[in-house]
Coordinates of C-alpha atoms and ligand atoms in Angstrom, one line a residue:
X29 CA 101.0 13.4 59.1
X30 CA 103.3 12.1 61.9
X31 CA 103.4 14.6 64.4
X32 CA 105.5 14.7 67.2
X33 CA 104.1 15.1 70.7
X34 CA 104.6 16.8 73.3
X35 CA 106.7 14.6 76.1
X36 CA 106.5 15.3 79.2
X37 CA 109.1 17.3 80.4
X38 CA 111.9 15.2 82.2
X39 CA 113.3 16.5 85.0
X40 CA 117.0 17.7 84.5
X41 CA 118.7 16.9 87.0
X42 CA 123.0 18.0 87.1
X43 CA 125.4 16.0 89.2
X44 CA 122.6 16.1 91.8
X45 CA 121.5 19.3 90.6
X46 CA 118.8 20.2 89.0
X47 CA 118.2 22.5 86.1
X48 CA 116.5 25.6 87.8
X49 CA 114.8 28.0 85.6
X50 CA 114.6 32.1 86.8
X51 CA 111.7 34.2 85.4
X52 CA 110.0 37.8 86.2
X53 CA 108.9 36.4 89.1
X54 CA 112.9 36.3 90.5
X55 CA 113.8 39.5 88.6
X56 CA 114.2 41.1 91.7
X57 CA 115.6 39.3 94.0
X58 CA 118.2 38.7 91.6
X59 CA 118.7 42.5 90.6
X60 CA 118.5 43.2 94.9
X61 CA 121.5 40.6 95.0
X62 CA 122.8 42.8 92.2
X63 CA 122.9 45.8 94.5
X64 CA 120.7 47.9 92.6
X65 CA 118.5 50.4 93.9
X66 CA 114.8 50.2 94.2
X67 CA 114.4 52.7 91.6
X68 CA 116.5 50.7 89.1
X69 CA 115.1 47.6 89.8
X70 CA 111.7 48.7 88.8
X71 CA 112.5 50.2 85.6
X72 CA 114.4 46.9 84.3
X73 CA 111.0 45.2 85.7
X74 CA 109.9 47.6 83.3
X75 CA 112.0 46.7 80.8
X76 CA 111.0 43.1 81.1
X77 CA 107.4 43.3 80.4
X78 CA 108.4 44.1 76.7
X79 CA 111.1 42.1 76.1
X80 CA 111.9 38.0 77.3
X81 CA 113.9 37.4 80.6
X82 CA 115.0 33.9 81.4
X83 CA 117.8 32.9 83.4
X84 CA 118.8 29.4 85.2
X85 CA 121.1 28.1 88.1
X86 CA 123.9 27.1 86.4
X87 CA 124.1 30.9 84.3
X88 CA 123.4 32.7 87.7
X89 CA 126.1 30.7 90.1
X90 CA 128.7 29.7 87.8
X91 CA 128.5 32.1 84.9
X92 CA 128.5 35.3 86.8
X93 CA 130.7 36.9 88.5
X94 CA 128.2 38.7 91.1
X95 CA 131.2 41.2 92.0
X96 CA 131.7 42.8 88.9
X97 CA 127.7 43.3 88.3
X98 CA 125.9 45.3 86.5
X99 CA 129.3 45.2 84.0
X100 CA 129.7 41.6 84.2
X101 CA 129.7 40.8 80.6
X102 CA 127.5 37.6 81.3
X103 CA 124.8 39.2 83.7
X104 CA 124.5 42.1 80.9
X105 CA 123.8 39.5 78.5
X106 CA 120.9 37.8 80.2
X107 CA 119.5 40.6 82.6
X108 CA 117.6 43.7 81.2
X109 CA 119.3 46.7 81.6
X110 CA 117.4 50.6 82.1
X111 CA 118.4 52.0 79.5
X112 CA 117.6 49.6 76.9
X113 CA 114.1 50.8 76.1
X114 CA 113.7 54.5 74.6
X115 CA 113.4 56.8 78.2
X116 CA 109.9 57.3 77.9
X117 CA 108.5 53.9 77.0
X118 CA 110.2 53.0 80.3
X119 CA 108.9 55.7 82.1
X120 CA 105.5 55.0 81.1
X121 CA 105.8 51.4 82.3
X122 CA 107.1 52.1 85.4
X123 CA 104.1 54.5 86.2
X124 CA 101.9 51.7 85.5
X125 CA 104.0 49.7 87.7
X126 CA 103.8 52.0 90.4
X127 CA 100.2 52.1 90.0
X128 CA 99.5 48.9 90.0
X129 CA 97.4 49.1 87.3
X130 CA 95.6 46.4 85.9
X131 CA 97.7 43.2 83.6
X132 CA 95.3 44.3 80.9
X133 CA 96.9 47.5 80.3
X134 CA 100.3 46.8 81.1
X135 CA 99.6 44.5 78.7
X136 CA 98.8 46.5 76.2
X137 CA 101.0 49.4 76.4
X138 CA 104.8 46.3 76.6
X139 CA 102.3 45.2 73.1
X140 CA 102.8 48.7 71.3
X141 CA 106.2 49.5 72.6
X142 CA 107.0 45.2 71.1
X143 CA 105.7 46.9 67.9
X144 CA 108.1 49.9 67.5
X145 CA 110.9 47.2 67.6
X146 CA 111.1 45.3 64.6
X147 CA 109.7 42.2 66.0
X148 CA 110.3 40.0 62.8
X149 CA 113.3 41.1 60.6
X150 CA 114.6 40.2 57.4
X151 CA 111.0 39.5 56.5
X152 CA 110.9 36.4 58.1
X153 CA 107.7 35.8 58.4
X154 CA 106.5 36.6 55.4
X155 CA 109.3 36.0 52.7
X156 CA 111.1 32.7 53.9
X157 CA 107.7 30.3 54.4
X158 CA 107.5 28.1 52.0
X159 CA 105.0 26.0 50.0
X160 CA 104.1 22.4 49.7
X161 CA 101.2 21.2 47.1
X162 CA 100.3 25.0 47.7
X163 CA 99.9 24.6 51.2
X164 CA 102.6 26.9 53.9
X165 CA 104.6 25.1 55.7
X166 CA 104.5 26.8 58.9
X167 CA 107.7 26.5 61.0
X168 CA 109.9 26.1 57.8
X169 CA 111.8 28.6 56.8
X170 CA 114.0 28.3 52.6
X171 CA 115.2 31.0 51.8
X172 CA 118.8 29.8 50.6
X173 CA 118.5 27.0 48.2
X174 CA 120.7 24.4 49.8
X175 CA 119.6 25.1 53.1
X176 CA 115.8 25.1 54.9
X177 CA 115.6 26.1 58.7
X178 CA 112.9 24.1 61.0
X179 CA 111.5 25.4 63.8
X180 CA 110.6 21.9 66.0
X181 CA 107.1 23.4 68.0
X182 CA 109.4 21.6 71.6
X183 CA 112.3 23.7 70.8
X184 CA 110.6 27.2 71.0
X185 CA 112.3 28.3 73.9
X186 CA 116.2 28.2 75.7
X187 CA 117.7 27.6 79.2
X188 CA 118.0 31.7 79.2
X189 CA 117.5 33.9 77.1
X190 CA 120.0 37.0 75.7
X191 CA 118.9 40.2 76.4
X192 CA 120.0 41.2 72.5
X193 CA 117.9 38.1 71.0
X194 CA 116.7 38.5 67.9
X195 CA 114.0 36.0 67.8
X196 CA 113.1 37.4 71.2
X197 CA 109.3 38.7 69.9
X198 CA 108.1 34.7 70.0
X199 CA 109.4 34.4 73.4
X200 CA 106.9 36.9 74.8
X201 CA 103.1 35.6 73.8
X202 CA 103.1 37.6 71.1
X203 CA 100.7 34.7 69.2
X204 CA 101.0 35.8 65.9
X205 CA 104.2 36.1 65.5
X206 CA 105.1 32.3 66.9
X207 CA 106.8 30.1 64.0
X208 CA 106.7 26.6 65.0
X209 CA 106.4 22.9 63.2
X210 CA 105.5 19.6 64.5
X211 CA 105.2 17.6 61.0
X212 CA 107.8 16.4 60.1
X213 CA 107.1 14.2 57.9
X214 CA 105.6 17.4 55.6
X215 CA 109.0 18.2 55.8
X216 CA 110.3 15.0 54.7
X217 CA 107.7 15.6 51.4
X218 CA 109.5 18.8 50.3
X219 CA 113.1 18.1 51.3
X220 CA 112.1 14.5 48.5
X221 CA 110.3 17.6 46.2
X222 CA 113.4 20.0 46.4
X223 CA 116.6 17.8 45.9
X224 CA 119.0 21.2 45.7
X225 CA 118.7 21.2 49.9
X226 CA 121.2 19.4 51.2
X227 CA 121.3 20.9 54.5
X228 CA 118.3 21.1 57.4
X229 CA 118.9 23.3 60.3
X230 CA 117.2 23.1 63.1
X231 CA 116.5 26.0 65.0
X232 CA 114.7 28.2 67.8
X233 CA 114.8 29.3 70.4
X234 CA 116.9 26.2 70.8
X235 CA 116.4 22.8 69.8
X236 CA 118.6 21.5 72.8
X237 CA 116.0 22.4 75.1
X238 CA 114.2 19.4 73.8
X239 CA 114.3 15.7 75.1
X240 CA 116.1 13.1 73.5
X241 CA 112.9 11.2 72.7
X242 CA 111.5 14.1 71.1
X243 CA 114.9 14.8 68.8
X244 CA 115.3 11.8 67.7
X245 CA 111.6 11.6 66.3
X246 CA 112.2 14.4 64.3
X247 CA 115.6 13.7 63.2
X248 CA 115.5 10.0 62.8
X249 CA 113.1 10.2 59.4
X250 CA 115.7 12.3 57.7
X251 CA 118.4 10.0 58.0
X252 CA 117.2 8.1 55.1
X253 CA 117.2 10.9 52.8
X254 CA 120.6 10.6 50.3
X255 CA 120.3 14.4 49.3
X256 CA 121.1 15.8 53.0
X257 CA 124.6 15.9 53.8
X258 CA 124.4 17.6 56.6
X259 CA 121.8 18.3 59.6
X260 CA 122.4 21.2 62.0
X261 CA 121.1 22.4 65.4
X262 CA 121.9 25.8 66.2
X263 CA 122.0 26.1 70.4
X264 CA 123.7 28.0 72.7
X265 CA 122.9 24.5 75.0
X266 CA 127.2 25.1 75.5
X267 CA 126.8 27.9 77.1
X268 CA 123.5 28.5 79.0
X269 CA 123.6 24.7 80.0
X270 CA 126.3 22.2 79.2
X271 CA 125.0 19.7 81.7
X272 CA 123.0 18.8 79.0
X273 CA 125.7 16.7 77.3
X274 CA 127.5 15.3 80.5
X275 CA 125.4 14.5 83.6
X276 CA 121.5 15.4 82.3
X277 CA 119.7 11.7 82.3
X278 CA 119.1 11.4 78.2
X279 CA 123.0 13.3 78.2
X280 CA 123.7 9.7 76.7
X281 CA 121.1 9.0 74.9
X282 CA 121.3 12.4 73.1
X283 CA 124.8 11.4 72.0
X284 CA 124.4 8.7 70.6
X285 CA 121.4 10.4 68.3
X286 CA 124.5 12.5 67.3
X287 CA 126.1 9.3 66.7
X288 CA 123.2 7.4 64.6
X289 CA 123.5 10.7 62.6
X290 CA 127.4 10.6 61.7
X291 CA 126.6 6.6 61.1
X292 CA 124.1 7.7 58.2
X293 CA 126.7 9.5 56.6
X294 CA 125.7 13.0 57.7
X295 CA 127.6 15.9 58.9
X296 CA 126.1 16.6 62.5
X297 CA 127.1 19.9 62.5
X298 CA 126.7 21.2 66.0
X299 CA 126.3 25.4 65.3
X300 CA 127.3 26.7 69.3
X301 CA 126.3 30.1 70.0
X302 CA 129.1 31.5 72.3
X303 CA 128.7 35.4 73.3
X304 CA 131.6 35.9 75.6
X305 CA 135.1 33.6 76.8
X306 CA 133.7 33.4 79.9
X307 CA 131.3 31.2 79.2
X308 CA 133.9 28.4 77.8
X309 CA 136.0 28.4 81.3
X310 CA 134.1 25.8 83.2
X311 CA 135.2 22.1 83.0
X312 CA 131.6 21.0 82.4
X313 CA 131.9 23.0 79.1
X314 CA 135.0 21.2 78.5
X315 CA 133.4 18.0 79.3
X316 CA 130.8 18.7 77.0
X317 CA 132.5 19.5 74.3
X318 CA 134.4 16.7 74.3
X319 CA 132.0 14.4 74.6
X320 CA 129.9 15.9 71.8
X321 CA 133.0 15.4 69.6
X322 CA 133.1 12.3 70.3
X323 CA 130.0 11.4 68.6
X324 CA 131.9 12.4 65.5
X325 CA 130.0 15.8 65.2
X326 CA 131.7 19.0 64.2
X327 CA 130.8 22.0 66.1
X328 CA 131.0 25.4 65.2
X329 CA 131.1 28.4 66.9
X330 CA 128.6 31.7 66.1
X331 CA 127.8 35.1 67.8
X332 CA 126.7 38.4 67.2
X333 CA 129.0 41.4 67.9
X334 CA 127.4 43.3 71.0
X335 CA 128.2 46.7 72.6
X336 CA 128.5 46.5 76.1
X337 CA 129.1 42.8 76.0
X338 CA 131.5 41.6 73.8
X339 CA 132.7 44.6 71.3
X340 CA 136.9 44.5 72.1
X341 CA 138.9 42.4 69.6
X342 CA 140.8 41.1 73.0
X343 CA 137.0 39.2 73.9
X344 CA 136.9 37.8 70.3
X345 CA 140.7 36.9 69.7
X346 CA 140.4 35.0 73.7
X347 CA 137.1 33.7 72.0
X348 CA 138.3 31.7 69.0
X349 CA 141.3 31.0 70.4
X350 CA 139.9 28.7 73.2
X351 CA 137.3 27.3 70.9
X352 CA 139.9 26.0 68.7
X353 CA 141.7 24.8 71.7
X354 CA 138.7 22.9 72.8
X355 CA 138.3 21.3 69.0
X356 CA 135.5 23.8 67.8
X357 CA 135.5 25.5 64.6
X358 CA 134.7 29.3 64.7
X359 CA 132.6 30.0 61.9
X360 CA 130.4 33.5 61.9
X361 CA 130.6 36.7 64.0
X362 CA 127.4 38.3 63.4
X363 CA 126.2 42.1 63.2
X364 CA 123.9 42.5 65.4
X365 CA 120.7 42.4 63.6
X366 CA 117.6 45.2 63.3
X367 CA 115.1 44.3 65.5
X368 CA 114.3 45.0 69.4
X369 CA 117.0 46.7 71.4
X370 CA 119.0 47.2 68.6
X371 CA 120.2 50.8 69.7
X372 CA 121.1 49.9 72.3
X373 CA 123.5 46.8 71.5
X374 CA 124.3 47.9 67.9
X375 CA 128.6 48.4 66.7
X376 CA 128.3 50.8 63.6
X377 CA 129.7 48.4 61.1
X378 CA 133.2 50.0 60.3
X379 CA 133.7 49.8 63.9
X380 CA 132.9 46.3 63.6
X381 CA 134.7 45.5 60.8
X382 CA 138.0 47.0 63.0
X383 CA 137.4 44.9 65.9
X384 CA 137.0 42.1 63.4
X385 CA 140.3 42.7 61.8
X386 CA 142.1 43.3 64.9
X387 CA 141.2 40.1 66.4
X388 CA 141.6 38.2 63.2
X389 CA 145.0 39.4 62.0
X390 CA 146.8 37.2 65.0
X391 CA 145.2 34.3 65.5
X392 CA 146.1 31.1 63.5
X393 CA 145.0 30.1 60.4
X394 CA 143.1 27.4 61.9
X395 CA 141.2 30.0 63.6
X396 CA 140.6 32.5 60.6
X397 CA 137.7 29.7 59.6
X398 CA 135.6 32.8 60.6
X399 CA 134.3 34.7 58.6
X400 CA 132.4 38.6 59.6
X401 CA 131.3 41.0 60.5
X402 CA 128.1 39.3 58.6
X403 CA 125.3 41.1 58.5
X404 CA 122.0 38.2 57.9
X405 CA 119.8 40.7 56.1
X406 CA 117.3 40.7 53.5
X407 CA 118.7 39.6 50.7
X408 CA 121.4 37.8 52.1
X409 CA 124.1 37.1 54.4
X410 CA 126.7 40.4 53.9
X411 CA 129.7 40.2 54.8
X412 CA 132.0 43.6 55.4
X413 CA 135.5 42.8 54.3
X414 CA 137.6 46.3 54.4
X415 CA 137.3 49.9 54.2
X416 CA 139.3 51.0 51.3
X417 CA 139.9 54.2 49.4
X418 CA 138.6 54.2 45.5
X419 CA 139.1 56.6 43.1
X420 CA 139.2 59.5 45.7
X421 CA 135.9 57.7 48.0
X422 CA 136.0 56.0 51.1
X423 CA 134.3 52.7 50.2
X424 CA 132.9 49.7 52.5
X425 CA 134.1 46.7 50.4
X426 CA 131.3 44.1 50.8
X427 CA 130.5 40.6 49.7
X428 CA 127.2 38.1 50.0
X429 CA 128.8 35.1 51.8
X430 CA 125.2 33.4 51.4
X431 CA 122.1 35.2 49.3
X432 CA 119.1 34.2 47.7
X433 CA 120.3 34.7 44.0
X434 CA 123.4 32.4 44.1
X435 CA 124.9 34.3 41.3
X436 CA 125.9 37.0 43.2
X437 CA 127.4 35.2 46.2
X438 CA 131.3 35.9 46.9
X439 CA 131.4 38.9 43.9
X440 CA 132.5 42.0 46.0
X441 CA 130.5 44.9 46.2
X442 CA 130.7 48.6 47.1
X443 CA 128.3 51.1 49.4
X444 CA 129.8 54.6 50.6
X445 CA 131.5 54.5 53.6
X446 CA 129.7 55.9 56.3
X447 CA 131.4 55.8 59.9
X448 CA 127.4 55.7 61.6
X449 CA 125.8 53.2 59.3
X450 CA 124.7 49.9 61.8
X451 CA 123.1 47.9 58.9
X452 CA 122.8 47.1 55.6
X453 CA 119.7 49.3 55.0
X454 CA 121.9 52.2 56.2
X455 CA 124.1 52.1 53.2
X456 CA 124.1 53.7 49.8
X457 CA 125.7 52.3 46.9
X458 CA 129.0 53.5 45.6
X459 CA 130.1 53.6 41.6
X460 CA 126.3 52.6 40.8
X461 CA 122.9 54.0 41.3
X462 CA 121.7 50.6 43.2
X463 CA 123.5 47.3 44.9
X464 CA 123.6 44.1 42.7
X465 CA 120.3 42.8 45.0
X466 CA 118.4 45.7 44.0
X467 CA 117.2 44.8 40.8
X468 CA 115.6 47.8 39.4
X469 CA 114.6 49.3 42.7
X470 CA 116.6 52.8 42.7
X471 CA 117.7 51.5 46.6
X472 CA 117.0 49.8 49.7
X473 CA 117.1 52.7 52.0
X474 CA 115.0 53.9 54.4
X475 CA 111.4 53.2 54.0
X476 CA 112.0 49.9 52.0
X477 CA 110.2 47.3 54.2
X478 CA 110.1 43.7 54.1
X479 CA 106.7 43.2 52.9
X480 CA 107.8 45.2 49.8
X481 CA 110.2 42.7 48.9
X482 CA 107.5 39.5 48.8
X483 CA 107.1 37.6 45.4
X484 CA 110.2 36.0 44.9
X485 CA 112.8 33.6 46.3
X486 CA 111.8 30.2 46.8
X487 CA 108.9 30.7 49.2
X488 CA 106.9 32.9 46.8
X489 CA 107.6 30.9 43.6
X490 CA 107.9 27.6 44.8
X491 CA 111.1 26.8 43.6
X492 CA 114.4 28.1 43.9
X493 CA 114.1 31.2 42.5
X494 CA 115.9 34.1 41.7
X495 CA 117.1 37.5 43.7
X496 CA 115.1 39.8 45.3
X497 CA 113.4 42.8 44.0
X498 CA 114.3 41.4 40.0
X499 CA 112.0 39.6 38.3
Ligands
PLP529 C1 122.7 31.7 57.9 C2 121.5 31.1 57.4 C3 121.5 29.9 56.8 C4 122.8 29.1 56.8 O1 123.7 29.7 55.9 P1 125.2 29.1 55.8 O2 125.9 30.1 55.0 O3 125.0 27.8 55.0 O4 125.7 28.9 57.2 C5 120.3 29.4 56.3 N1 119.2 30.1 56.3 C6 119.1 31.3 56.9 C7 117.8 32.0 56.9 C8 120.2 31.9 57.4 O5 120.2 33.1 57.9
SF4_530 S1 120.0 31.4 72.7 FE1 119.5 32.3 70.6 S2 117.2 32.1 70.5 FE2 117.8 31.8 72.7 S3 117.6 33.8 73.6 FE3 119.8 33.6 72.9 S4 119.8 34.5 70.8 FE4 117.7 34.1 71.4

């Protein structure tokens, strides 16, 4: 077993200044700069027992604009709002709060409202884990064949965190639902078992939050492995803390991991997690991005569609526009998934699918790389591609741009239009009794949970396996 430690955490330091990290703790003497009342501040206290907050220097001075709060589309994406939370989950908080009542029970009553919310989509724990000599592999995640996700244990966490996260229940000592690896050497043993991956992502929270020392011993061992032609990290480092690249002290010595990568004949492909323009205006993001290019690494550029923050096709069209200025690649915009505050930040999807369009139809080709709305859901990544009229019905037109049965990736698809429906388990099939992922299951509506769905795909079997829900 060859774990990898722990390092000490290095002190970050930016052009003199240092990376400064706001919790709970600041909540409200950030929300009293904010200018909200005492009234409101509590109840996004409130808000904050349930779900993460985490914000730093660099996103507080430089990111937002303090005069446009509480619309400021960057302070809305890291600060809890009020209304986020169902009224009375909320109101029963604050009473506690008011109270003062014991941690215990505040405790306990942020645990059950965490449990209304979804905490762990798309099955994730349970479906995607897979096996080695019969063991789990805890912190792996395979659910496409060419592709396995790692969760490095250092990398569990982000220089702030979005208030619409949806990994946002293992950011709030919820214990059981933490996914985290350290061996990576077991992951060496099944990448050498299962030659059809040819791609490891590394993921979080964000892997950028760890030290160079502590990448590069889980990166290096992979290097030597012929089958993987690619190795991604998926951060929103770019965004939350570009220092990172340019002026923090292993900002070198990072790069030229990226470098050793490209060197092995490897696609470092850099996955950037960019929520809003804004956040690509300062230089230091510039700086960065140049910088990380440099090393021969391709980045890409990924986000989720989010009401209140980003949902105009202006936002989006800005968006890919200056990331192709800069040298990235846009590559998914994302529906925002089923899990925590998802009322409140969810675009029905043929509302997202317009904003998509109308941002899309007048950029340049080198920008139409992106592909959306996507939705990553159970059996796959589904992508909505139109609205069209069929033999007298209003249709969504739909395609898997990634799903666990390969055969039925990129062949289009139909559900009945429905102007309200915010995810795939909204839909009903159109011109069939049940989608192609169904199997034999009459549909995937309503009650159909995750757990249902276990015993198949290539955590269950072993191998790369077939779709869901068929045999
Ligand atoms: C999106 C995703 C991937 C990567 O898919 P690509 O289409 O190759 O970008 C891998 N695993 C999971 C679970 C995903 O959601
Ligand atoms: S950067 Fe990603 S993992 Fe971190 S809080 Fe935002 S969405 Fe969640």
């Amino acid at each position: 077993m060859t774990l990898v430690n722990d390092a000490a955490p290095a002190p970050v330091q930016s052009a003199g200044r240092k990376f400064r990290a706001f919790t709970v703790k600041h909540l409200d003497e950030l929300t009293a700069r904010a200018g909200l009342s005492p009234d409101q501040r509590l109840a996004i206290k409130a808000v904050a027992t349930v779900l993460p907050f985490r914000t730093n220097s660099y996103v507080v001075d430089e990111l937002i604009d303090w005069s446009a709060v509480p619309d400021d589309p960057i302070y809305r994406l890291v600060f809890p709002q009020e209304d986020m939370l169902p009224r009375e989950d909320v109101a029963r908080i604050v009473d506690l709060l008011r109270r003062e009542a014991p941690k215990a029970e505040i405790d306990a009553v942020a645990h059950d409202v965490r449990m209304k919310l979804n905490p762990h989509p798309a099955g994730q724990l349970q479906l995607n884990v897979p096996r080695l000599h019969s063991e789990q592999l805890p912190g792996v995640q395979h659910k496409y064949h060419e592709t396995v996700l790692f969760f490095p244990k250092q990398g569990q966490t982000c220089h702030a965190y979005c208030t619409y996260c949806f990994r946002w229940a293992q950011f709030v000592g919820e214990p059981d639902l933490k996914m985290a690896a350290s061996d990576i050497e077991r992951l060496r043993t099944y990448l050498l078992e299962h030659p059809e991956v040819t791609s490891v992502l590394f993921t979080g929270g964000d892997p950028m939050i760890m030290g160079e020392p502590v990448m590069r011993r889980y990166i290096e061992p992979l290097l030597d492995l012929d089958q993987l032609e690619s190795i991604r990290i998926g951060t929103k480092s770019l965004a939350y803390w570009p220092q990172k690249f340019v002026s923090d002290p292993d900002a070198d010595d990072m790069l030229r991991l990226f470098a050793e990568v490209a060197a092995a004949g490897k696609n470092l492909a850099f996955m950037a997690h960019f929520t809003h323009p804004n956040e690509l205006d300062p230089i230091v993001v510039h700086e960065a991005v140049r910088r990380i290019r440099d090393t021969g690494a391709v980045i890409r550029t990924q986000a989720p569609l989010i009401r209140s923050i980003n949902d105009s096709p202006e936002i989006w069209q800005r968006m890919w526009r200056e990331q192709q200025r800069l040298g990235m690649v846009p590559y998914y915009m994302f529906v925002e998934r089923d899990t925590g505050p998802q009322d409140y930040f969810a675009v029905p999807l043929a509302q997202a699918y317009e904003i998509f369009r109308s941002a899309y139809k007048d950029v340049s080709g080198l920008c139409r790389t992106v592909r959306g709305p996507s939705m990553s859901a159970t059996p796959g990544k589904v992508c909505v591609d139109g609205i069209a009229e069929l033999y007298g019905e209003k249709v969504f037109v739909l395609h898997f741009i990634q799903c666990r049965d390969p055969e039925l990736v990129n062949r289009p698809f139909f559900a009945k239009f429905d102007p309200d429906a915010k995810w795939l388990t909204d839909l009903r099939p159109a011109f069939a009794d049940r989608f192609p992922f169904e199997g034999t299951t009459p549909s995937l509506g309503g009650g159909t949970s995750a757990p249902d769905l276990v015993a198949s795909g290539p955590a269950a079997s072993g191998a790369g396996s077939g779709p869901i829900a068929t045999r």
